[in-house]
Tab-separated table of C-alpha atoms in Angstrom:
chain	number	residue	atom	x	y	z
A	1	MET	CA	-68.284	-4.203	-20.813
A	2	ASN	CA	-67.322	-7.641	-19.583
A	3	ARG	CA	-67.361	-7.455	-15.783
A	4	ALA	CA	-64.420	-9.832	-15.566
A	5	GLU	CA	-62.225	-7.348	-17.428
A	6	VAL	CA	-62.579	-4.488	-14.944
A	7	ALA	CA	-59.679	-3.986	-12.532
A	8	ILE	CA	-61.244	-3.231	-9.154
A	9	PRO	CA	-59.135	-1.337	-6.605
A	10	VAL	CA	-58.746	-2.959	-3.189
A	11	GLY	CA	-59.451	-1.143	0.059
A	12	VAL	CA	-58.362	-3.029	3.166
A	13	SER	CA	-60.544	-2.063	6.121
A	14	ASN	CA	-58.610	-1.999	9.326
A	15	ARG	CA	-60.598	-2.062	12.546
A	16	HIS	CA	-62.655	1.098	12.959
A	17	VAL	CA	-65.711	2.519	14.643
A	18	HIS	CA	-68.693	4.522	13.463
A	19	LEU	CA	-70.478	6.270	16.326
A	20	SER	CA	-74.006	7.528	16.822
A	21	GLN	CA	-74.251	11.173	17.873
A	22	GLU	CA	-75.468	10.011	21.293
A	23	HIS	CA	-72.442	7.749	21.790
A	24	TRP	CA	-70.056	10.412	20.465
A	25	ASP	CA	-71.431	12.841	23.060
A	26	ILE	CA	-70.790	10.347	25.869
A	27	LEU	CA	-67.267	9.414	24.700
A	28	PHE	CA	-65.978	12.793	23.509
A	29	GLY	CA	-68.275	15.350	25.161
A	30	ILE	CA	-71.294	17.346	23.994
A	31	GLY	CA	-70.297	20.080	21.554
A	32	ALA	CA	-67.047	18.409	20.452
A	33	GLU	CA	-66.617	17.715	16.739
A	34	PRO	CA	-64.562	14.964	15.028
A	35	ARG	CA	-61.453	16.280	13.281
A	36	LYS	CA	-60.597	14.973	9.824
A	37	PHE	CA	-57.332	13.012	9.684
A	38	ARG	CA	-57.568	11.870	6.054
A	39	SER	CA	-60.123	11.113	3.373
A	40	VAL	CA	-61.071	7.546	2.537
A	41	VAL	CA	-61.922	6.418	-0.995
A	42	GLN	CA	-65.686	6.371	-0.427
A	43	PRO	CA	-66.912	9.944	-1.079
A	44	GLY	CA	-67.907	12.011	1.958
A	45	PHE	CA	-66.358	9.756	4.583
A	46	TYR	CA	-63.154	10.467	6.427
A	47	ALA	CA	-60.916	8.939	9.071
A	48	CYS	CA	-60.608	11.103	12.186
A	49	TYR	CA	-57.854	11.956	14.632
A	50	GLU	CA	-60.155	10.632	17.352
A	51	THR	CA	-59.788	7.046	18.531
A	52	VAL	CA	-61.409	4.879	21.208
A	53	ASP	CA	-60.305	1.831	23.161
A	54	LEU	CA	-62.333	-1.389	23.042
A	55	VAL	CA	-62.425	-3.701	26.052
A	56	GLY	CA	-63.738	-7.276	26.018
A	57	PRO	CA	-63.666	-10.140	28.521
A	58	LYS	CA	-60.218	-11.315	27.343
A	59	GLY	CA	-58.386	-8.158	26.346
A	60	LYS	CA	-58.223	-4.640	25.023
A	61	LEU	CA	-57.687	-2.988	21.631
A	62	GLU	CA	-56.279	0.505	21.892
A	63	LYS	CA	-56.623	3.492	19.564
A	64	VAL	CA	-59.298	2.186	17.230
A	65	ARG	CA	-59.929	4.920	14.701
A	66	LEU	CA	-63.223	6.754	14.232
A	67	ILE	CA	-64.750	7.138	10.764
A	68	ALA	CA	-67.077	10.132	10.344
A	69	PRO	CA	-69.633	11.511	9.723
A	70	HIS	CA	-71.665	9.837	12.468
A	71	ARG	CA	-74.282	7.176	11.775
A	72	PRO	CA	-77.760	6.518	13.161
A	73	LYS	CA	-76.351	3.535	15.093
A	74	THR	CA	-72.873	2.812	16.425
A	75	GLN	CA	-71.137	0.161	14.301
A	76	ILE	CA	-67.762	-1.341	15.181
A	77	GLU	CA	-65.917	-3.323	12.520
A	78	ILE	CA	-63.083	-5.573	13.662
A	79	SER	CA	-61.328	-8.664	12.355
A	80	LYS	CA	-61.699	-12.190	13.714
A	81	THR	CA	-58.141	-11.856	15.022
A	82	ASP	CA	-59.231	-8.750	16.951
A	83	ALA	CA	-62.327	-10.565	18.202
A	84	GLY	CA	-60.154	-13.369	19.543
A	85	MET	CA	-57.993	-10.891	21.452
A	86	LEU	CA	-61.070	-9.213	22.939
A	87	GLY	CA	-62.778	-12.531	23.661
A	88	ILE	CA	-66.008	-11.758	21.797
A	89	LYS	CA	-67.755	-13.478	18.889
A	90	PRO	CA	-69.147	-10.972	16.405
A	91	PRO	CA	-71.062	-12.363	13.410
A	92	VAL	CA	-70.206	-11.704	9.754
A	93	ARG	CA	-72.637	-8.971	8.721
A	94	ASP	CA	-73.377	-6.518	5.990
A	95	SER	CA	-72.943	-2.908	7.129
A	96	GLY	CA	-76.003	-1.701	9.058
A	97	LYS	CA	-77.328	-5.205	9.870
A	98	LEU	CA	-76.578	-5.048	13.566
A	99	GLU	CA	-79.445	-6.886	15.263
A	100	GLY	CA	-78.058	-9.549	17.581
A	101	SER	CA	-74.454	-8.624	16.819
A	102	ALA	CA	-71.792	-8.557	19.540
A	103	GLY	CA	-71.266	-6.046	22.325
A	104	VAL	CA	-68.138	-4.462	23.740
A	105	GLN	CA	-67.052	-1.792	26.181
A	106	VAL	CA	-65.940	1.462	24.502
A	107	ILE	CA	-63.679	3.951	26.245
A	108	GLY	CA	-63.242	7.526	25.075
A	109	PRO	CA	-61.372	10.501	26.516
A	110	ARG	CA	-64.457	11.940	28.206
A	111	GLY	CA	-66.480	8.866	29.090
A	112	SER	CA	-67.156	5.215	28.435
A	113	LEU	CA	-70.140	3.055	27.599
A	114	GLU	CA	-71.234	-0.524	27.052
A	115	VAL	CA	-72.305	-1.060	23.443
A	116	LYS	CA	-74.918	-3.838	23.626
A	117	GLU	CA	-74.831	-4.667	19.925
A	118	GLY	CA	-72.982	-3.201	16.959
A	119	VAL	CA	-69.740	-5.176	16.742
A	120	ILE	CA	-69.425	-7.111	13.468
A	121	LEU	CA	-66.967	-8.811	11.160
A	122	ALA	CA	-67.717	-6.877	7.966
A	123	LYS	CA	-68.974	-9.037	5.126
A	124	ARG	CA	-66.588	-8.551	2.212
A	125	HIS	CA	-68.198	-6.495	-0.523
A	126	ILE	CA	-67.704	-4.317	-3.559
A	127	HIS	CA	-68.929	-0.735	-3.676
A	128	PHE	CA	-70.197	0.516	-7.032
A	129	ALA	CA	-71.410	3.908	-8.176
A	130	PRO	CA	-74.656	3.373	-10.173
A	131	GLU	CA	-72.964	4.044	-13.518
A	132	GLU	CA	-70.132	1.634	-12.678
A	133	ALA	CA	-72.629	-1.093	-11.785
A	134	ALA	CA	-74.660	-0.455	-14.921
A	135	ALA	CA	-71.575	-0.665	-17.149
A	136	MET	CA	-70.636	-3.995	-15.585
A	137	GLY	CA	-74.172	-5.416	-15.461
A	138	ILE	CA	-74.165	-5.654	-11.661
A	139	ARG	CA	-77.412	-5.626	-9.663
A	140	GLU	CA	-77.742	-4.357	-6.078
A	141	GLY	CA	-77.398	-7.240	-3.601
A	142	GLU	CA	-75.904	-9.616	-6.161
A	143	TYR	CA	-73.121	-11.940	-5.034
A	144	VAL	CA	-70.011	-12.410	-7.161
A	145	GLN	CA	-66.664	-14.209	-6.847
A	146	VAL	CA	-63.438	-12.223	-6.686
A	147	ARG	CA	-59.979	-13.484	-7.537
A	148	ALA	CA	-57.339	-11.855	-5.346
A	149	GLY	CA	-53.576	-12.054	-5.127
A	150	ALA	CA	-53.320	-13.377	-8.683
A	151	GLU	CA	-49.749	-14.446	-9.514
A	152	GLY	CA	-48.922	-14.338	-5.800
A	153	GLU	CA	-48.090	-17.104	-3.345
A	154	ARG	CA	-51.487	-16.801	-1.696
A	155	GLU	CA	-53.815	-16.395	-4.630
A	156	LEU	CA	-57.411	-17.252	-3.797
A	157	VAL	CA	-60.997	-16.779	-4.910
A	158	PHE	CA	-63.344	-15.110	-2.457
A	159	LYS	CA	-66.817	-16.527	-3.009
A	160	LYS	CA	-70.007	-14.764	-1.869
A	161	VAL	CA	-68.782	-11.196	-2.310
A	162	LEU	CA	-71.720	-8.832	-1.900
A	163	CYS	CA	-72.299	-6.057	-4.463
A	164	ARG	CA	-73.595	-2.762	-3.091
A	165	ILE	CA	-74.609	0.127	-5.305
A	166	SER	CA	-75.084	3.724	-4.214
A	167	ASP	CA	-74.525	7.193	-5.593
A	168	LYS	CA	-72.425	7.665	-2.444
A	169	PHE	CA	-70.084	4.849	-3.507
A	170	LYS	CA	-67.059	4.525	-5.756
A	171	LEU	CA	-65.703	1.286	-7.217
A	172	GLU	CA	-63.736	-0.521	-4.491
A	173	PHE	CA	-63.434	-4.069	-3.083
A	174	HIS	CA	-63.513	-4.009	0.697
A	175	LEU	CA	-62.038	-6.784	2.786
A	176	ASP	CA	-60.718	-6.914	6.325
A	177	ALA	CA	-57.205	-7.356	7.671
A	178	ASP	CA	-57.479	-11.147	8.037
A	179	GLU	CA	-58.707	-11.518	4.470
A	180	ALA	CA	-55.958	-9.206	3.227
A	181	ASN	CA	-53.295	-11.174	5.083
A	182	ALA	CA	-54.642	-14.505	3.844
A	183	SER	CA	-54.419	-13.374	0.217
A	184	LEU	CA	-51.468	-10.972	0.608
A	185	VAL	CA	-53.367	-8.122	-1.027
A	186	LYS	CA	-53.098	-4.553	0.160
A	187	THR	CA	-54.897	-1.278	-0.378
A	188	GLY	CA	-54.332	-0.069	-3.924
A	189	ASP	CA	-53.907	-3.544	-5.421
A	190	GLN	CA	-56.360	-4.619	-8.084
A	191	VAL	CA	-58.650	-7.631	-8.226
A	192	LYS	CA	-61.109	-9.004	-10.752
A	193	ILE	CA	-64.498	-10.664	-10.699
A	194	VAL	CA	-64.405	-14.253	-12.021
B	1	MET	CA	-61.208	-42.649	-5.785
B	2	ASN	CA	-62.168	-39.170	-6.986
B	3	ARG	CA	-59.911	-36.764	-5.138
B	4	ALA	CA	-62.703	-34.179	-4.971
B	5	GLU	CA	-64.821	-36.574	-2.878
B	6	VAL	CA	-62.365	-36.950	-0.012
B	7	ALA	CA	-63.107	-34.898	3.106
B	8	ILE	CA	-59.764	-33.528	4.296
B	9	PRO	CA	-59.449	-32.557	7.975
B	10	VAL	CA	-58.242	-29.014	8.679
B	11	GLY	CA	-55.349	-28.254	11.031
B	12	VAL	CA	-54.926	-24.557	11.802
B	13	SER	CA	-51.296	-23.792	12.594
B	14	ASN	CA	-50.960	-21.152	15.231
B	15	ARG	CA	-47.614	-19.446	15.548
B	16	HIS	CA	-44.937	-21.881	16.724
B	17	VAL	CA	-41.218	-22.537	16.735
B	18	HIS	CA	-39.037	-25.493	15.845
B	19	LEU	CA	-35.554	-25.224	17.346
B	20	SER	CA	-32.207	-26.671	16.416
B	21	GLN	CA	-30.443	-28.533	19.239
B	22	GLU	CA	-27.849	-25.736	19.356
B	23	HIS	CA	-30.525	-23.049	19.771
B	24	TRP	CA	-32.420	-25.152	22.322
B	25	ASP	CA	-29.244	-25.421	24.387
B	26	ILE	CA	-28.811	-21.637	24.382
B	27	LEU	CA	-32.447	-20.861	25.197
B	28	PHE	CA	-33.245	-23.647	27.663
B	29	GLY	CA	-29.862	-24.887	28.864
B	30	ILE	CA	-27.656	-27.840	27.963
B	31	GLY	CA	-29.090	-31.091	29.254
B	32	ALA	CA	-32.687	-29.861	29.465
B	33	GLU	CA	-35.325	-31.790	27.499
B	34	PRO	CA	-38.617	-30.517	25.993
B	35	ARG	CA	-41.686	-31.784	27.849
B	36	LYS	CA	-44.663	-32.998	25.843
B	37	PHE	CA	-47.808	-30.888	26.299
B	38	ARG	CA	-49.979	-32.627	23.704
B	39	SER	CA	-49.721	-34.591	20.486
B	40	VAL	CA	-50.394	-32.977	17.143
B	41	VAL	CA	-52.059	-34.810	14.250
B	42	GLN	CA	-48.817	-35.398	12.339
B	43	PRO	CA	-47.294	-38.605	13.757
B	44	GLY	CA	-44.251	-38.232	16.024
B	45	PHE	CA	-44.536	-34.493	16.571
B	46	TYR	CA	-45.788	-32.890	19.750
B	47	ALA	CA	-46.435	-29.467	21.216
B	48	CYS	CA	-44.338	-28.742	24.302
B	49	TYR	CA	-44.853	-26.956	27.590
B	50	GLU	CA	-41.869	-24.814	26.638
B	51	THR	CA	-42.415	-21.448	24.982
B	52	VAL	CA	-40.197	-18.572	23.833
B	53	ASP	CA	-40.763	-14.857	23.300
B	54	LEU	CA	-40.099	-13.266	19.916
B	55	VAL	CA	-38.926	-9.661	19.679
B	56	GLY	CA	-38.874	-7.566	16.510
B	57	PRO	CA	-38.262	-3.890	15.779
B	58	LYS	CA	-41.911	-2.983	16.391
B	59	GLY	CA	-43.071	-5.333	19.115
B	60	LYS	CA	-43.032	-8.618	20.963
B	61	LEU	CA	-44.938	-11.902	20.814
B	62	GLU	CA	-44.969	-13.740	24.101
B	63	LYS	CA	-45.237	-17.467	24.851
B	64	VAL	CA	-44.818	-18.855	21.350
B	65	ARG	CA	-45.043	-22.615	21.677
B	66	LEU	CA	-42.284	-25.064	20.812
B	67	ILE	CA	-42.954	-28.079	18.590
B	68	ALA	CA	-40.582	-31.027	19.096
B	69	PRO	CA	-38.584	-33.075	18.296
B	70	HIS	CA	-35.898	-30.594	17.288
B	71	ARG	CA	-34.954	-29.914	13.671
B	72	PRO	CA	-31.624	-29.463	11.902
B	73	LYS	CA	-32.407	-25.724	11.574
B	74	THR	CA	-34.550	-23.409	13.675
B	75	GLN	CA	-37.810	-22.568	11.875
B	76	ILE	CA	-40.321	-20.056	13.199
B	77	GLU	CA	-43.801	-20.002	11.659
B	78	ILE	CA	-45.941	-16.935	12.274
B	79	SER	CA	-48.894	-15.230	10.567
B	80	LYS	CA	-48.745	-11.992	8.594
B	81	THR	CA	-50.685	-10.397	11.457
B	82	ASP	CA	-47.932	-11.511	13.851
B	83	ALA	CA	-45.271	-10.236	11.434
B	84	GLY	CA	-46.948	-6.822	11.394
B	85	MET	CA	-46.888	-6.670	15.186
B	86	LEU	CA	-43.207	-7.626	15.270
B	87	GLY	CA	-42.343	-5.311	12.397
B	88	ILE	CA	-40.684	-7.945	10.207
B	89	LYS	CA	-41.430	-9.205	6.689
B	90	PRO	CA	-41.095	-12.974	6.444
B	91	PRO	CA	-41.682	-14.552	3.016
B	92	VAL	CA	-44.258	-17.258	2.245
B	93	ARG	CA	-42.238	-20.463	2.237
B	94	ASP	CA	-42.570	-24.197	2.209
B	95	SER	CA	-41.288	-25.793	5.414
B	96	GLY	CA	-37.502	-26.129	5.404
B	97	LYS	CA	-36.927	-23.528	2.651
B	98	LEU	CA	-35.366	-20.929	4.906
B	99	GLU	CA	-32.659	-19.269	2.818
B	100	GLY	CA	-33.108	-15.511	2.881
B	101	SER	CA	-36.110	-15.706	5.209
B	102	ALA	CA	-36.618	-13.206	8.031
B	103	GLY	CA	-34.771	-12.899	11.336
B	104	VAL	CA	-35.986	-12.204	14.849
B	105	GLN	CA	-34.729	-12.104	18.406
B	106	VAL	CA	-35.702	-15.174	20.460
B	107	ILE	CA	-35.811	-15.115	24.254
B	108	GLY	CA	-35.887	-18.237	26.389
B	109	PRO	CA	-35.736	-18.827	30.129
B	110	ARG	CA	-31.968	-19.475	30.146
B	111	GLY	CA	-30.713	-17.297	27.316
B	112	SER	CA	-31.524	-15.411	24.160
B	113	LEU	CA	-30.241	-15.270	20.603
B	114	GLU	CA	-30.642	-13.486	17.297
B	115	VAL	CA	-32.009	-15.840	14.640
B	116	LYS	CA	-30.608	-14.502	11.353
B	117	GLU	CA	-33.011	-16.418	9.122
B	118	GLY	CA	-35.751	-18.955	9.783
B	119	VAL	CA	-38.922	-16.889	10.190
B	120	ILE	CA	-41.533	-17.687	7.528
B	121	LEU	CA	-45.212	-17.442	6.694
B	122	ALA	CA	-45.919	-21.129	6.090
B	123	LYS	CA	-47.143	-21.908	2.606
B	124	ARG	CA	-50.519	-23.599	2.940
B	125	HIS	CA	-50.302	-27.277	2.130
B	126	ILE	CA	-51.833	-30.707	2.484
B	127	HIS	CA	-50.002	-33.586	4.148
B	128	PHE	CA	-50.602	-37.037	2.720
B	129	ALA	CA	-49.424	-40.465	3.796
B	130	PRO	CA	-48.180	-42.312	0.652
B	131	GLU	CA	-51.229	-44.598	0.527
B	132	GLU	CA	-53.589	-41.619	0.883
B	133	ALA	CA	-51.863	-39.782	-1.961
B	134	ALA	CA	-51.899	-42.903	-4.141
B	135	ALA	CA	-55.622	-43.450	-3.554
B	136	MET	CA	-56.347	-39.854	-4.546
B	137	GLY	CA	-53.910	-39.714	-7.457
B	138	ILE	CA	-51.791	-36.994	-5.862
B	139	ARG	CA	-48.126	-36.507	-6.768
B	140	GLU	CA	-45.467	-35.035	-4.445
B	141	GLY	CA	-45.089	-31.287	-5.053
B	142	GLU	CA	-48.352	-30.995	-6.993
B	143	TYR	CA	-50.472	-27.889	-6.466
B	144	VAL	CA	-54.229	-28.196	-5.988
B	145	GLN	CA	-57.118	-25.872	-5.169
B	146	VAL	CA	-59.030	-26.265	-1.907
B	147	ARG	CA	-62.546	-25.059	-1.193
B	148	ALA	CA	-62.927	-23.997	2.444
B	149	GLY	CA	-65.780	-22.713	4.558
B	150	ALA	CA	-68.353	-24.136	2.153
B	151	GLU	CA	-71.876	-23.038	3.086
B	152	GLY	CA	-70.384	-20.377	5.368
B	153	GLU	CA	-70.353	-16.594	5.085
B	154	ARG	CA	-66.692	-16.591	4.119
B	155	GLU	CA	-66.450	-19.476	1.704
B	156	LEU	CA	-63.407	-19.276	-0.536
B	157	VAL	CA	-61.114	-21.296	-2.770
B	158	PHE	CA	-57.443	-21.401	-1.848
B	159	LYS	CA	-55.448	-21.710	-5.021
B	160	LYS	CA	-51.847	-22.984	-5.122
B	161	VAL	CA	-52.097	-25.422	-2.218
B	162	LEU	CA	-48.952	-27.541	-2.097
B	163	CYS	CA	-49.239	-31.339	-1.738
B	164	ARG	CA	-46.588	-33.009	0.385
B	165	ILE	CA	-46.284	-36.760	0.739
B	166	SER	CA	-44.339	-38.631	3.399
B	167	ASP	CA	-44.658	-41.792	5.443
B	168	LYS	CA	-44.364	-39.449	8.424
B	169	PHE	CA	-47.532	-37.600	7.360
B	170	LYS	CA	-51.248	-38.094	7.830
B	171	LEU	CA	-54.005	-36.492	5.732
B	172	GLU	CA	-54.457	-32.889	6.878
B	173	PHE	CA	-54.829	-29.436	5.301
B	174	HIS	CA	-52.585	-26.924	7.062
B	175	LEU	CA	-53.279	-23.212	6.983
B	176	ASP	CA	-52.333	-20.376	9.296
B	177	ALA	CA	-54.420	-18.227	11.619
B	178	ASP	CA	-55.001	-15.459	9.057
B	179	GLU	CA	-56.168	-17.945	6.454
B	180	ALA	CA	-58.407	-19.650	9.003
B	181	ASN	CA	-59.943	-16.333	10.051
B	182	ALA	CA	-60.467	-15.240	6.455
B	183	SER	CA	-62.412	-18.413	5.657
B	184	LEU	CA	-63.846	-19.015	9.144
B	185	VAL	CA	-62.554	-22.575	9.231
B	186	LYS	CA	-61.159	-24.162	12.366
B	187	THR	CA	-59.200	-27.244	13.305
B	188	GLY	CA	-61.341	-30.341	12.793
B	189	ASP	CA	-63.440	-28.837	9.997
B	190	GLN	CA	-63.336	-30.564	6.640
B	191	VAL	CA	-62.418	-29.205	3.223
B	192	LYS	CA	-62.310	-30.619	-0.283
B	193	ILE	CA	-60.074	-30.335	-3.312
B	194	VAL	CA	-61.855	-28.738	-6.278
């Protein structure tokens, strides 16, 4: 299969938080459990009814949604627009690469805490199930270019799009709200590798 | 000169308003004059101390800066992020092409009004002085592709970048806040045509 022929569904990632169990306990109380609001495309993950507020030196973002299940480390994914409103400077990072990333204050219904690192601008990437990657000749960690918004007023080519392969993944191109607005793509649109 | 060799300075356009004299009079009072806050790169234009608030069905944007001198028609340039906060759907348009564009309520210190059309997402474009365009072989209205954020984590190629030539212009690539955040470029950076 020619990789350039495959229509890849778009998933726009709005700002969200993943919490560690320890941080969940502080923010929502020991013994509480996240409640599923809706599934997301990636198998096993779900958006929750629970939200937190983020507070930075310049401002506040309210009702930032939790994605569950919990992770080993708290990870907070926001856009550069969000970062400007908070007054913090998170780096562009692949999921899980949190060393030296930005901090922020997190406020939950039962408590609050200062996250020292964990705030990132998510590096745009494509998720592949192993069989999808194999069919398209994609290797884990490979970078590709993605054409988005084709035929539209804001068509562009995203360079340096990271390919991530896992049996927990399903084919989807993830970008953040700024990137979606710049190319005028939305969740459910299709893009192609060039 | 090879057009691909020319380093083009970036100007990020934050949300701003241009007012007609009639709308200025309503918002700021007959006889008042805009006061220059700072020059912008394009000759003859300047950002003013004066600001207005914009109100849409979903929310409000405060202190949106005025660019003077006034124009024949009021034109309000915001980002898609801004549009989402206001709850309106402006089209992507070249400056001055306002027919059928979005409306919004505008509030000034001396009055307010309902702008029926005039709100747009500015189409990204490059300004050229005639001698700059001639040296690079650029024609008025031509579309080019621009590589931005080269070497950075969010490098991309903007397709369909409009070229506009005028003796009132100076070489500069204009994009909005969403496009700047998506590519991590900022005012004063340099980009190239590809």
